[in-house]
PDB file of C-alpha atoms and ligand atoms in Angstrom:
ATOM      1  CA  MET A 870       0.000   0.000   0.000  1.00  0.00           C
ATOM      2  CA  LYS A 871       1.431   3.256  -1.199  1.00  0.00           C
ATOM      3  CA  LEU A 872      -0.157   6.159   0.601  1.00  0.00           C
ATOM      4  CA  ARG A 873       1.508   5.669   3.989  1.00  0.00           C
ATOM      5  CA  GLU A 874       4.883   5.078   2.286  1.00  0.00           C
ATOM      6  CA  ASN A 875       4.545   8.237   0.216  1.00  0.00           C
ATOM      7  CA  LEU A 876       3.415  10.352   3.159  1.00  0.00           C
ATOM      8  CA  ASP A 877       6.328   9.075   5.217  1.00  0.00           C
ATOM      9  CA  ARG A 878       8.687  10.287   2.476  1.00  0.00           C
ATOM     10  CA  ASP A 879       7.429  13.777   3.349  1.00  0.00           C
ATOM     11  CA  VAL A 880       6.765  14.809  -0.232  1.00  0.00           C
ATOM     12  CA  SER A 881       3.746  16.877  -1.150  1.00  0.00           C
ATOM     13  CA  LEU A 882       0.947  14.751  -2.600  1.00  0.00           C
ATOM     14  CA  ILE A 883      -2.118  15.855  -4.525  1.00  0.00           C
ATOM     15  CA  THR A 884      -5.326  13.868  -4.590  1.00  0.00           C
ATOM     16  CA  ALA A 885      -8.159  14.149  -7.108  1.00  0.00           C
ATOM     17  CA  TRP A 886     -11.648  14.350  -5.596  1.00  0.00           C
ATOM     18  CA  SER A 887     -14.342  12.190  -7.156  1.00  0.00           C
ATOM     19  CA  THR A 888     -17.910  13.326  -6.510  1.00  0.00           C
ATOM     20  CA  SER A 889     -19.681  12.006  -9.594  1.00  0.00           C
ATOM     21  CA  PRO A 890     -20.942   8.437  -9.131  1.00  0.00           C
ATOM     22  CA  SER A 891     -19.742   7.689 -12.653  1.00  0.00           C
ATOM     23  CA  LEU A 892     -17.118   4.951 -12.915  1.00  0.00           C
ATOM     24  CA  GLU A 893     -15.899   6.475 -16.172  1.00  0.00           C
ATOM     25  CA  ILE A 894     -15.126   9.771 -14.441  1.00  0.00           C
ATOM     26  CA  ALA A 895     -13.499   8.127 -11.399  1.00  0.00           C
ATOM     27  CA  GLY A 896     -11.397   6.019 -13.788  1.00  0.00           C
ATOM     28  CA  ALA A 897     -10.508   9.103 -15.850  1.00  0.00           C
ATOM     29  CA  LEU A 898      -9.347  10.949 -12.710  1.00  0.00           C
ATOM     30  CA  ALA A 899      -7.202   7.958 -11.770  1.00  0.00           C
ATOM     31  CA  ALA A 900      -5.661   8.053 -15.259  1.00  0.00           C
ATOM     32  CA  CYS A 901      -4.598  11.710 -14.753  1.00  0.00           C
ATOM     33  CA  PRO A 902      -1.250  12.326 -13.038  1.00  0.00           C
ATOM     34  CA  PHE A 903      -2.733  12.804  -9.541  1.00  0.00           C
ATOM     35  CA  ASP A 904      -0.993  10.966  -6.698  1.00  0.00           C
ATOM     36  CA  ALA A 905      -4.264   9.496  -5.388  1.00  0.00           C
ATOM     37  CA  VAL A 906      -8.033   9.658  -5.852  1.00  0.00           C
ATOM     38  CA  THR A 907     -10.479  10.432  -3.046  1.00  0.00           C
ATOM     39  CA  VAL A 908     -14.053   9.214  -3.411  1.00  0.00           C
ATOM     40  CA  ASP A 909     -16.552  11.449  -1.620  1.00  0.00           C
ATOM     41  CA  MET A 910     -19.610   9.893  -0.017  1.00  0.00           C
ATOM     42  CA  GLN A 911     -20.326  12.926   2.191  1.00  0.00           C
ATOM     43  CA  HIS A 912     -21.128  15.601  -0.374  1.00  0.00           C
ATOM     44  CA  GLY A 913     -20.440  13.589  -3.524  1.00  0.00           C
ATOM     45  CA  GLY A 914     -23.061  11.496  -5.301  1.00  0.00           C
ATOM     46  CA  HIS A 915     -21.324   8.173  -4.635  1.00  0.00           C
ATOM     47  CA  ASP A 916     -23.191   5.321  -3.006  1.00  0.00           C
ATOM     48  CA  GLU A 917     -21.477   2.187  -1.751  1.00  0.00           C
ATOM     49  CA  GLY A 918     -21.756   0.495  -5.151  1.00  0.00           C
ATOM     50  CA  SER A 919     -20.131   3.288  -7.131  1.00  0.00           C
ATOM     51  CA  ALA A 920     -17.541   3.999  -4.431  1.00  0.00           C
ATOM     52  CA  PHE A 921     -16.387   0.397  -4.145  1.00  0.00           C
ATOM     53  CA  ALA A 922     -16.373  -0.151  -7.927  1.00  0.00           C
ATOM     54  CA  SER A 923     -14.377   3.100  -8.314  1.00  0.00           C
ATOM     55  CA  MET A 924     -11.732   1.688  -5.960  1.00  0.00           C
ATOM     56  CA  ARG A 925     -11.037  -1.113  -8.451  1.00  0.00           C
ATOM     57  CA  LEU A 926     -10.518   1.395 -11.283  1.00  0.00           C
ATOM     58  CA  ILE A 927      -8.305   3.586  -9.117  1.00  0.00           C
ATOM     59  CA  HIS A 928      -6.220   0.547  -8.186  1.00  0.00           C
ATOM     60  CA  ALA A 929      -6.007  -0.541 -11.831  1.00  0.00           C
ATOM     61  CA  ARG A 930      -4.187   2.742 -12.500  1.00  0.00           C
ATOM     62  CA  GLY A 931      -1.737   2.038  -9.675  1.00  0.00           C
ATOM     63  CA  LYS A 932      -3.128   4.781  -7.452  1.00  0.00           C
ATOM     64  CA  PRO A 933      -4.148   4.692  -3.786  1.00  0.00           C
ATOM     65  CA  GLY A 934      -7.802   5.383  -3.049  1.00  0.00           C
ATOM     66  CA  LEU A 935      -9.188   7.377  -0.120  1.00  0.00           C
ATOM     67  CA  LEU A 936     -12.847   7.463   0.866  1.00  0.00           C
ATOM     68  CA  ARG A 937     -14.673  10.283   2.660  1.00  0.00           C
ATOM     69  CA  ILE A 938     -17.554   8.860   4.658  1.00  0.00           C
ATOM     70  CA  PRO A 939     -20.691  10.825   5.561  1.00  0.00           C
ATOM     71  CA  VAL A 940     -20.723  12.297   9.101  1.00  0.00           C
ATOM     72  CA  GLY A 941     -20.586   9.579  11.751  1.00  0.00           C
ATOM     73  CA  ARG A 942     -20.787   6.628   9.312  1.00  0.00           C
ATOM     74  CA  ASN A 943     -18.009   4.688  10.957  1.00  0.00           C
ATOM     75  CA  ASP A 944     -19.559   1.414   9.767  1.00  0.00           C
ATOM     76  CA  LEU A 945     -18.589   2.535   6.258  1.00  0.00           C
ATOM     77  CA  ALA A 946     -15.069   3.338   7.417  1.00  0.00           C
ATOM     78  CA  SER A 947     -14.217  -0.306   8.172  1.00  0.00           C
ATOM     79  CA  ARG A 948     -16.029  -1.403   5.037  1.00  0.00           C
ATOM     80  CA  ALA A 949     -14.004   1.017   2.892  1.00  0.00           C
ATOM     81  CA  LEU A 950     -10.786  -0.532   4.194  1.00  0.00           C
ATOM     82  CA  ASP A 951     -12.169  -4.009   3.487  1.00  0.00           C
ATOM     83  CA  MET A 952     -12.786  -2.866  -0.104  1.00  0.00           C
ATOM     84  CA  GLY A 953      -9.163  -1.817  -0.560  1.00  0.00           C
ATOM     85  CA  PHE A 954      -9.217   1.908   0.223  1.00  0.00           C
ATOM     86  CA  GLU A 955      -5.975   2.905   1.919  1.00  0.00           C
ATOM     87  CA  ALA A 956      -7.417   5.776   3.926  1.00  0.00           C
ATOM     88  CA  VAL A 957     -10.723   7.049   5.231  1.00  0.00           C
ATOM     89  CA  ILE A 958     -11.497  10.709   5.849  1.00  0.00           C
ATOM     90  CA  ALA A 959     -14.120  11.346   8.535  1.00  0.00           C
ATOM     91  CA  PRO A 960     -15.860  14.745   8.403  1.00  0.00           C
ATOM     92  CA  MET A 961     -16.797  16.884  11.409  1.00  0.00           C
ATOM     93  CA  VAL A 962     -14.639  15.181  14.020  1.00  0.00           C
ATOM     94  CA  ASN A 963     -15.150  17.693  16.806  1.00  0.00           C
ATOM     95  CA  SER A 964     -14.303  15.852  20.013  1.00  0.00           C
ATOM     96  CA  VAL A 965     -12.056  13.141  21.380  1.00  0.00           C
ATOM     97  CA  ALA A 966     -15.128  10.892  21.550  1.00  0.00           C
ATOM     98  CA  ASP A 967     -15.774  11.420  17.794  1.00  0.00           C
ATOM     99  CA  ALA A 968     -12.105  10.709  17.048  1.00  0.00           C
ATOM    100  CA  GLN A 969     -12.006   7.602  19.239  1.00  0.00           C
ATOM    101  CA  GLU A 970     -15.167   6.125  17.687  1.00  0.00           C
ATOM    102  CA  PHE A 971     -13.717   6.668  14.218  1.00  0.00           C
ATOM    103  CA  ALA A 972     -10.340   5.207  15.211  1.00  0.00           C
ATOM    104  CA  ASP A 973     -12.059   2.199  16.811  1.00  0.00           C
ATOM    105  CA  ALA A 974     -13.735   1.363  13.487  1.00  0.00           C
ATOM    106  CA  MET A 975     -10.483   1.812  11.568  1.00  0.00           C
ATOM    107  CA  LYS A 976      -8.013  -0.146  13.685  1.00  0.00           C
ATOM    108  CA  TYR A 977      -7.764  -3.802  14.653  1.00  0.00           C
ATOM    109  CA  PRO A 978      -7.286  -4.673  18.338  1.00  0.00           C
ATOM    110  CA  PRO A 979      -5.518  -3.692  20.468  1.00  0.00           C
ATOM    111  CA  LEU A 980      -5.852  -0.158  18.995  1.00  0.00           C
ATOM    112  CA  GLY A 981      -9.523  -0.411  18.028  1.00  0.00           C
ATOM    113  CA  ASN A 982     -12.241  -2.933  17.294  1.00  0.00           C
ATOM    114  CA  ARG A 983     -12.221  -3.271  13.495  1.00  0.00           C
ATOM    115  CA  SER A 984     -13.741  -6.614  12.549  1.00  0.00           C
ATOM    116  CA  TRP A 985     -11.848  -9.043  10.297  1.00  0.00           C
ATOM    117  CA  GLY A 986     -12.877  -9.487   6.645  1.00  0.00           C
ATOM    118  CA  PRO A 987     -10.569  -7.660   4.179  1.00  0.00           C
ATOM    119  CA  MET A 988     -11.239 -10.080   1.295  1.00  0.00           C
ATOM    120  CA  ARG A 989     -11.406  -7.443  -1.443  1.00  0.00           C
ATOM    121  CA  ALA A 990      -8.449  -5.550   0.034  1.00  0.00           C
ATOM    122  CA  LEU A 991      -6.400  -8.756  -0.072  1.00  0.00           C
ATOM    123  CA  GLU A 992      -7.397  -9.301  -3.683  1.00  0.00           C
ATOM    124  CA  LEU A 993      -6.260  -5.781  -4.659  1.00  0.00           C
ATOM    125  CA  HIS A 994      -3.182  -5.613  -2.445  1.00  0.00           C
ATOM    126  CA  SER A 995      -2.051  -9.059  -3.439  1.00  0.00           C
ATOM    127  CA  GLN A 996       1.433  -8.703  -1.961  1.00  0.00           C
ATOM    128  CA  ASP A 997      -0.200  -9.197   1.444  1.00  0.00           C
ATOM    129  CA  THR A 998      -1.153 -12.494   3.045  1.00  0.00           C
ATOM    130  CA  PRO A 999      -3.979 -12.406   5.597  1.00  0.00           C
ATOM    131  CA  GLU A1000      -1.328 -12.571   8.309  1.00  0.00           C
ATOM    132  CA  SER A1001       0.821  -9.753   6.917  1.00  0.00           C
ATOM    133  CA  TYR A1002      -2.270  -7.640   6.264  1.00  0.00           C
ATOM    134  CA  PHE A1003      -3.405  -8.084   9.849  1.00  0.00           C
ATOM    135  CA  LYS A1004       0.044  -7.205  11.185  1.00  0.00           C
ATOM    136  CA  SER A1005       0.500  -4.105   9.030  1.00  0.00           C
ATOM    137  CA  ALA A1006      -3.014  -2.704   8.483  1.00  0.00           C
ATOM    138  CA  ASN A1007      -3.105  -0.553  11.610  1.00  0.00           C
ATOM    139  CA  ARG A1008      -0.046   1.276  10.368  1.00  0.00           C
ATOM    140  CA  LYS A1009      -0.580   1.180   6.605  1.00  0.00           C
ATOM    141  CA  THR A1010      -4.249   2.192   6.453  1.00  0.00           C
ATOM    142  CA  LEU A1011      -4.920   5.730   7.548  1.00  0.00           C
ATOM    143  CA  ALA A1012      -7.605   7.236   9.768  1.00  0.00           C
ATOM    144  CA  ILE A1013      -7.879  10.902   8.882  1.00  0.00           C
ATOM    145  CA  ALA A1014     -10.033  13.178  11.037  1.00  0.00           C
ATOM    146  CA  MET A1015     -11.450  16.372   9.541  1.00  0.00           C
ATOM    147  CA  ILE A1016     -10.875  19.639  11.378  1.00  0.00           C
ATOM    148  CA  GLU A1017     -13.654  21.935  10.224  1.00  0.00           C
ATOM    149  CA  THR A1018     -15.025  23.755  13.259  1.00  0.00           C
ATOM    150  CA  ARG A1019     -13.652  26.053  15.953  1.00  0.00           C
ATOM    151  CA  GLU A1020     -14.481  23.281  18.414  1.00  0.00           C
ATOM    152  CA  ALA A1021     -12.203  20.839  16.566  1.00  0.00           C
ATOM    153  CA  PHE A1022      -9.476  23.481  16.315  1.00  0.00           C
ATOM    154  CA  ALA A1023      -9.654  24.077  20.071  1.00  0.00           C
ATOM    155  CA  ALA A1024      -9.426  20.314  20.691  1.00  0.00           C
ATOM    156  CA  LEU A1025      -6.638  19.728  18.138  1.00  0.00           C
ATOM    157  CA  ASP A1026      -3.937  18.538  20.550  1.00  0.00           C
ATOM    158  CA  ASP A1027      -6.365  16.130  22.229  1.00  0.00           C
ATOM    159  CA  LEU A1028      -7.577  14.809  18.861  1.00  0.00           C
ATOM    160  CA  LEU A1029      -3.968  14.289  17.773  1.00  0.00           C
ATOM    161  CA  SER A1030      -3.259  12.335  20.937  1.00  0.00           C
ATOM    162  CA  VAL A1031      -5.813   9.645  19.969  1.00  0.00           C
ATOM    163  CA  GLU A1032      -3.459   6.835  19.000  1.00  0.00           C
ATOM    164  CA  GLY A1033      -5.568   5.452  16.157  1.00  0.00           C
ATOM    165  CA  ILE A1034      -5.784   8.812  14.371  1.00  0.00           C
ATOM    166  CA  ASP A1035      -3.027   9.036  11.749  1.00  0.00           C
ATOM    167  CA  GLY A1036      -3.625  12.507  10.410  1.00  0.00           C
ATOM    168  CA  VAL A1037      -6.001  15.428  10.109  1.00  0.00           C
ATOM    169  CA  PHE A1038      -7.698  16.955   7.096  1.00  0.00           C
ATOM    170  CA  VAL A1039      -8.769  20.583   7.147  1.00  0.00           C
ATOM    171  CA  GLY A1040     -12.078  21.465   5.493  1.00  0.00           C
ATOM    172  CA  PRO A1041     -11.530  25.203   5.006  1.00  0.00           C
ATOM    173  CA  SER A1042     -15.072  25.884   3.802  1.00  0.00           C
ATOM    174  CA  ASP A1043     -16.819  24.462   6.846  1.00  0.00           C
ATOM    175  CA  LEU A1044     -14.089  25.881   9.068  1.00  0.00           C
ATOM    176  CA  SER A1045     -14.775  29.340   7.617  1.00  0.00           C
ATOM    177  CA  ILE A1046     -18.478  29.002   8.430  1.00  0.00           C
ATOM    178  CA  SER A1047     -17.641  28.133  12.024  1.00  0.00           C
ATOM    179  CA  TRP A1048     -14.855  30.748  12.163  1.00  0.00           C
ATOM    180  CA  SER A1049     -17.268  33.494  11.111  1.00  0.00           C
ATOM    181  CA  GLY A1050     -19.994  32.374  13.514  1.00  0.00           C
ATOM    182  CA  GLY A1051     -22.182  31.418  10.554  1.00  0.00           C
ATOM    183  CA  GLU A1052     -21.739  34.644   8.621  1.00  0.00           C
ATOM    184  CA  GLY A1053     -20.560  33.070   5.391  1.00  0.00           C
ATOM    185  CA  VAL A1054     -18.344  30.648   3.482  1.00  0.00           C
ATOM    186  CA  ASP A1055     -14.875  31.778   2.453  1.00  0.00           C
ATOM    187  CA  PRO A1056     -12.221  29.059   2.480  1.00  0.00           C
ATOM    188  CA  LYS A1057      -9.552  31.726   1.914  1.00  0.00           C
ATOM    189  CA  ARG A1058     -10.550  33.978   4.870  1.00  0.00           C
ATOM    190  CA  PRO A1059      -7.443  36.015   5.737  1.00  0.00           C
ATOM    191  CA  ASP A1060      -8.157  35.789   9.487  1.00  0.00           C
ATOM    192  CA  MET A1061      -8.084  31.970   9.324  1.00  0.00           C
ATOM    193  CA  GLN A1062      -4.668  31.567   7.672  1.00  0.00           C
ATOM    194  CA  ASP A1063      -2.641  31.595  10.910  1.00  0.00           C
ATOM    195  CA  ALA A1064      -4.888  28.856  12.274  1.00  0.00           C
ATOM    196  CA  LEU A1065      -4.298  26.783   9.126  1.00  0.00           C
ATOM    197  CA  ALA A1066      -0.532  27.159   9.537  1.00  0.00           C
ATOM    198  CA  ASP A1067      -0.836  26.312  13.240  1.00  0.00           C
ATOM    199  CA  ILE A1068      -2.797  23.118  12.488  1.00  0.00           C
ATOM    200  CA  ALA A1069      -0.088  21.928  10.066  1.00  0.00           C
ATOM    201  CA  LYS A1070       2.664  22.772  12.566  1.00  0.00           C
ATOM    202  CA  ARG A1071       1.088  21.123  15.609  1.00  0.00           C
ATOM    203  CA  THR A1072       0.126  18.049  13.590  1.00  0.00           C
ATOM    204  CA  ARG A1073       3.686  17.614  12.372  1.00  0.00           C
ATOM    205  CA  GLU A1074       5.004  18.075  15.933  1.00  0.00           C
ATOM    206  CA  ALA A1075       2.660  15.279  17.029  1.00  0.00           C
ATOM    207  CA  GLY A1076       4.330  13.007  14.430  1.00  0.00           C
ATOM    208  CA  LYS A1077       1.205  12.910  12.257  1.00  0.00           C
ATOM    209  CA  PHE A1078       0.380  14.392   8.846  1.00  0.00           C
ATOM    210  CA  ALA A1079      -1.913  17.217   7.823  1.00  0.00           C
ATOM    211  CA  ALA A1080      -4.026  17.385   4.672  1.00  0.00           C
ATOM    212  CA  ILE A1081      -6.281  20.120   3.341  1.00  0.00           C
ATOM    213  CA  PHE A1082      -8.857  20.762   0.630  1.00  0.00           C
ATOM    214  CA  ALA A1083      -7.783  23.393  -1.916  1.00  0.00           C
ATOM    215  CA  VAL A1084     -10.829  25.029  -3.465  1.00  0.00           C
ATOM    216  CA  ASP A1085      -8.404  27.246  -5.377  1.00  0.00           C
ATOM    217  CA  PRO A1086      -5.513  25.217  -6.867  1.00  0.00           C
ATOM    218  CA  ALA A1087      -3.308  28.304  -6.489  1.00  0.00           C
ATOM    219  CA  SER A1088      -3.576  27.925  -2.678  1.00  0.00           C
ATOM    220  CA  THR A1089      -1.690  24.625  -2.827  1.00  0.00           C
ATOM    221  CA  PRO A1090       1.895  26.026  -2.760  1.00  0.00           C
ATOM    222  CA  LEU A1091       0.959  28.112   0.303  1.00  0.00           C
ATOM    223  CA  TYR A1092      -0.480  25.053   2.050  1.00  0.00           C
ATOM    224  CA  VAL A1093       2.655  23.069   1.203  1.00  0.00           C
ATOM    225  CA  ARG A1094       4.815  25.831   2.708  1.00  0.00           C
ATOM    226  CA  MET A1095       2.668  25.672   5.840  1.00  0.00           C
ATOM    227  CA  GLY A1096       3.563  21.973   6.108  1.00  0.00           C
ATOM    228  CA  TYR A1097       0.542  20.212   4.587  1.00  0.00           C
ATOM    229  CA  ARG A1098       1.578  16.947   2.988  1.00  0.00           C
ATOM    230  CA  LEU A1099      -1.614  16.094   1.100  1.00  0.00           C
ATOM    231  CA  THR A1100      -3.828  18.518  -0.801  1.00  0.00           C
ATOM    232  CA  ALA A1101      -7.140  17.760  -2.470  1.00  0.00           C
ATOM    233  CA  LEU A1102      -7.453  19.667  -5.716  1.00  0.00           C
ATOM    234  CA  ASN A1103     -11.038  20.852  -6.060  1.00  0.00           C
ATOM    235  CA  THR A1104     -13.508  18.269  -7.479  1.00  0.00           C
ATOM    236  CA  ASP A1105     -14.263  16.433 -10.723  1.00  0.00           C
ATOM    237  CA  PRO A1106     -16.677  19.149 -11.988  1.00  0.00           C
ATOM    238  CA  GLY A1107     -13.976  21.710 -11.150  1.00  0.00           C
ATOM    239  CA  VAL A1108     -11.379  19.777 -13.164  1.00  0.00           C
ATOM    240  CA  ILE A1109     -13.760  19.440 -16.128  1.00  0.00           C
ATOM    241  CA  ASN A1110     -14.690  23.142 -16.024  1.00  0.00           C
ATOM    242  CA  ALA A1111     -11.077  24.274 -15.753  1.00  0.00           C
ATOM    243  CA  GLY A1112     -10.045  21.940 -18.576  1.00  0.00           C
ATOM    244  CA  ALA A1113     -12.898  23.178 -20.761  1.00  0.00           C
ATOM    245  CA  ALA A1114     -12.079  26.826 -20.031  1.00  0.00           C
ATOM    246  CA  LEU A1115      -8.432  26.279 -20.945  1.00  0.00           C
ATOM    247  CA  MET A1116      -9.206  24.364 -24.140  1.00  0.00           C
ATOM    248  CA  LEU A1117     -11.854  26.853 -25.257  1.00  0.00           C
ATOM    249  CA  GLU A1118      -9.472  29.721 -24.648  1.00  0.00           C
ATOM    250  CA  MET A1119      -6.841  27.960 -26.764  1.00  0.00           C
ATOM    251  CA  ALA A1120      -9.386  27.158 -29.464  1.00  0.00           C
ATOM    252  CA  ARG A1121     -10.836  30.664 -29.621  1.00  0.00           C
ATOM    253  CA  GLY A1122      -7.491  32.388 -29.365  1.00  0.00           C
TER     254      GLY A1122
HETATM  255  C1  LIG B  60     -14.697  21.786   3.604  1.00  0.00           C
HETATM  256  O1  LIG B  60     -13.951  22.635   3.127  1.00  0.00           O
HETATM  257  O2  LIG B  60     -15.522  21.992   4.508  1.00  0.00           O
HETATM  258  C2  LIG B  60     -14.630  20.435   3.088  1.00  0.00           C
HETATM  259  O3  LIG B  60     -15.235  19.544   3.651  1.00  0.00           O
HETATM  260  C3  LIG B  60     -13.826  20.167   1.854  1.00  0.00           C
HETATM  261  O4  LIG B  60     -14.289  19.039   1.204  1.00  0.00           O
HETATM  262 MG1  LIG B  61     -16.602  20.155   5.072  1.00  0.00          MG
END
């Protein structure tokens, strides 16, 4: 499994973000030179069928797959790992209890209480035997908790101290709603930037990795300088629109 290895090399990775429940589009994203593909079941249109079938296409292109579950759907977190996803992103993790419940679903004992049954994962990651998968899964598969409220930001150090949490993922849009007390959505709010840098710094100091969603691709270099190791680059409609705009501009001169 590649994602953990690549994150440990401390390079900056970019994941595509699949929201359309179309296998063709998920496969097309995996064929682009992204480092990984994230399948979104929170705000994306994916159901279990399209998400799990997408994982096969992502794997066929040699890419790691991540899955974002809907809020609190920790049953889907274990299932995603069983289906070969290398990481699960849990939205709205606001307390140690939220983080612990998520980690419990993601990790085998003694760290958590994930139940055994990774048949599809073993088929995709065929270098593993059941025994080697069991021994390495707690380290190689990643539980990523989203920081997207002031409450989560205030609890960051405690969330990072939950052993089964491998990293955090900032949702700057939701965080901006919480930051502004519900006044509006602005993922690039100037008064939030120090907090974003602080999250990356404290996460790194805790020996874990920080990821973030880049609504604007041009924010990515700034996030990388802050210390984020994984950036999600907008969504599949965003990629299609940007590609169309560029090609039309070239065509029309
Ligand atoms: C947010 O910015 O709130 C996100 O969840 C990004 O997907
Ligand atoms: Mg969000």
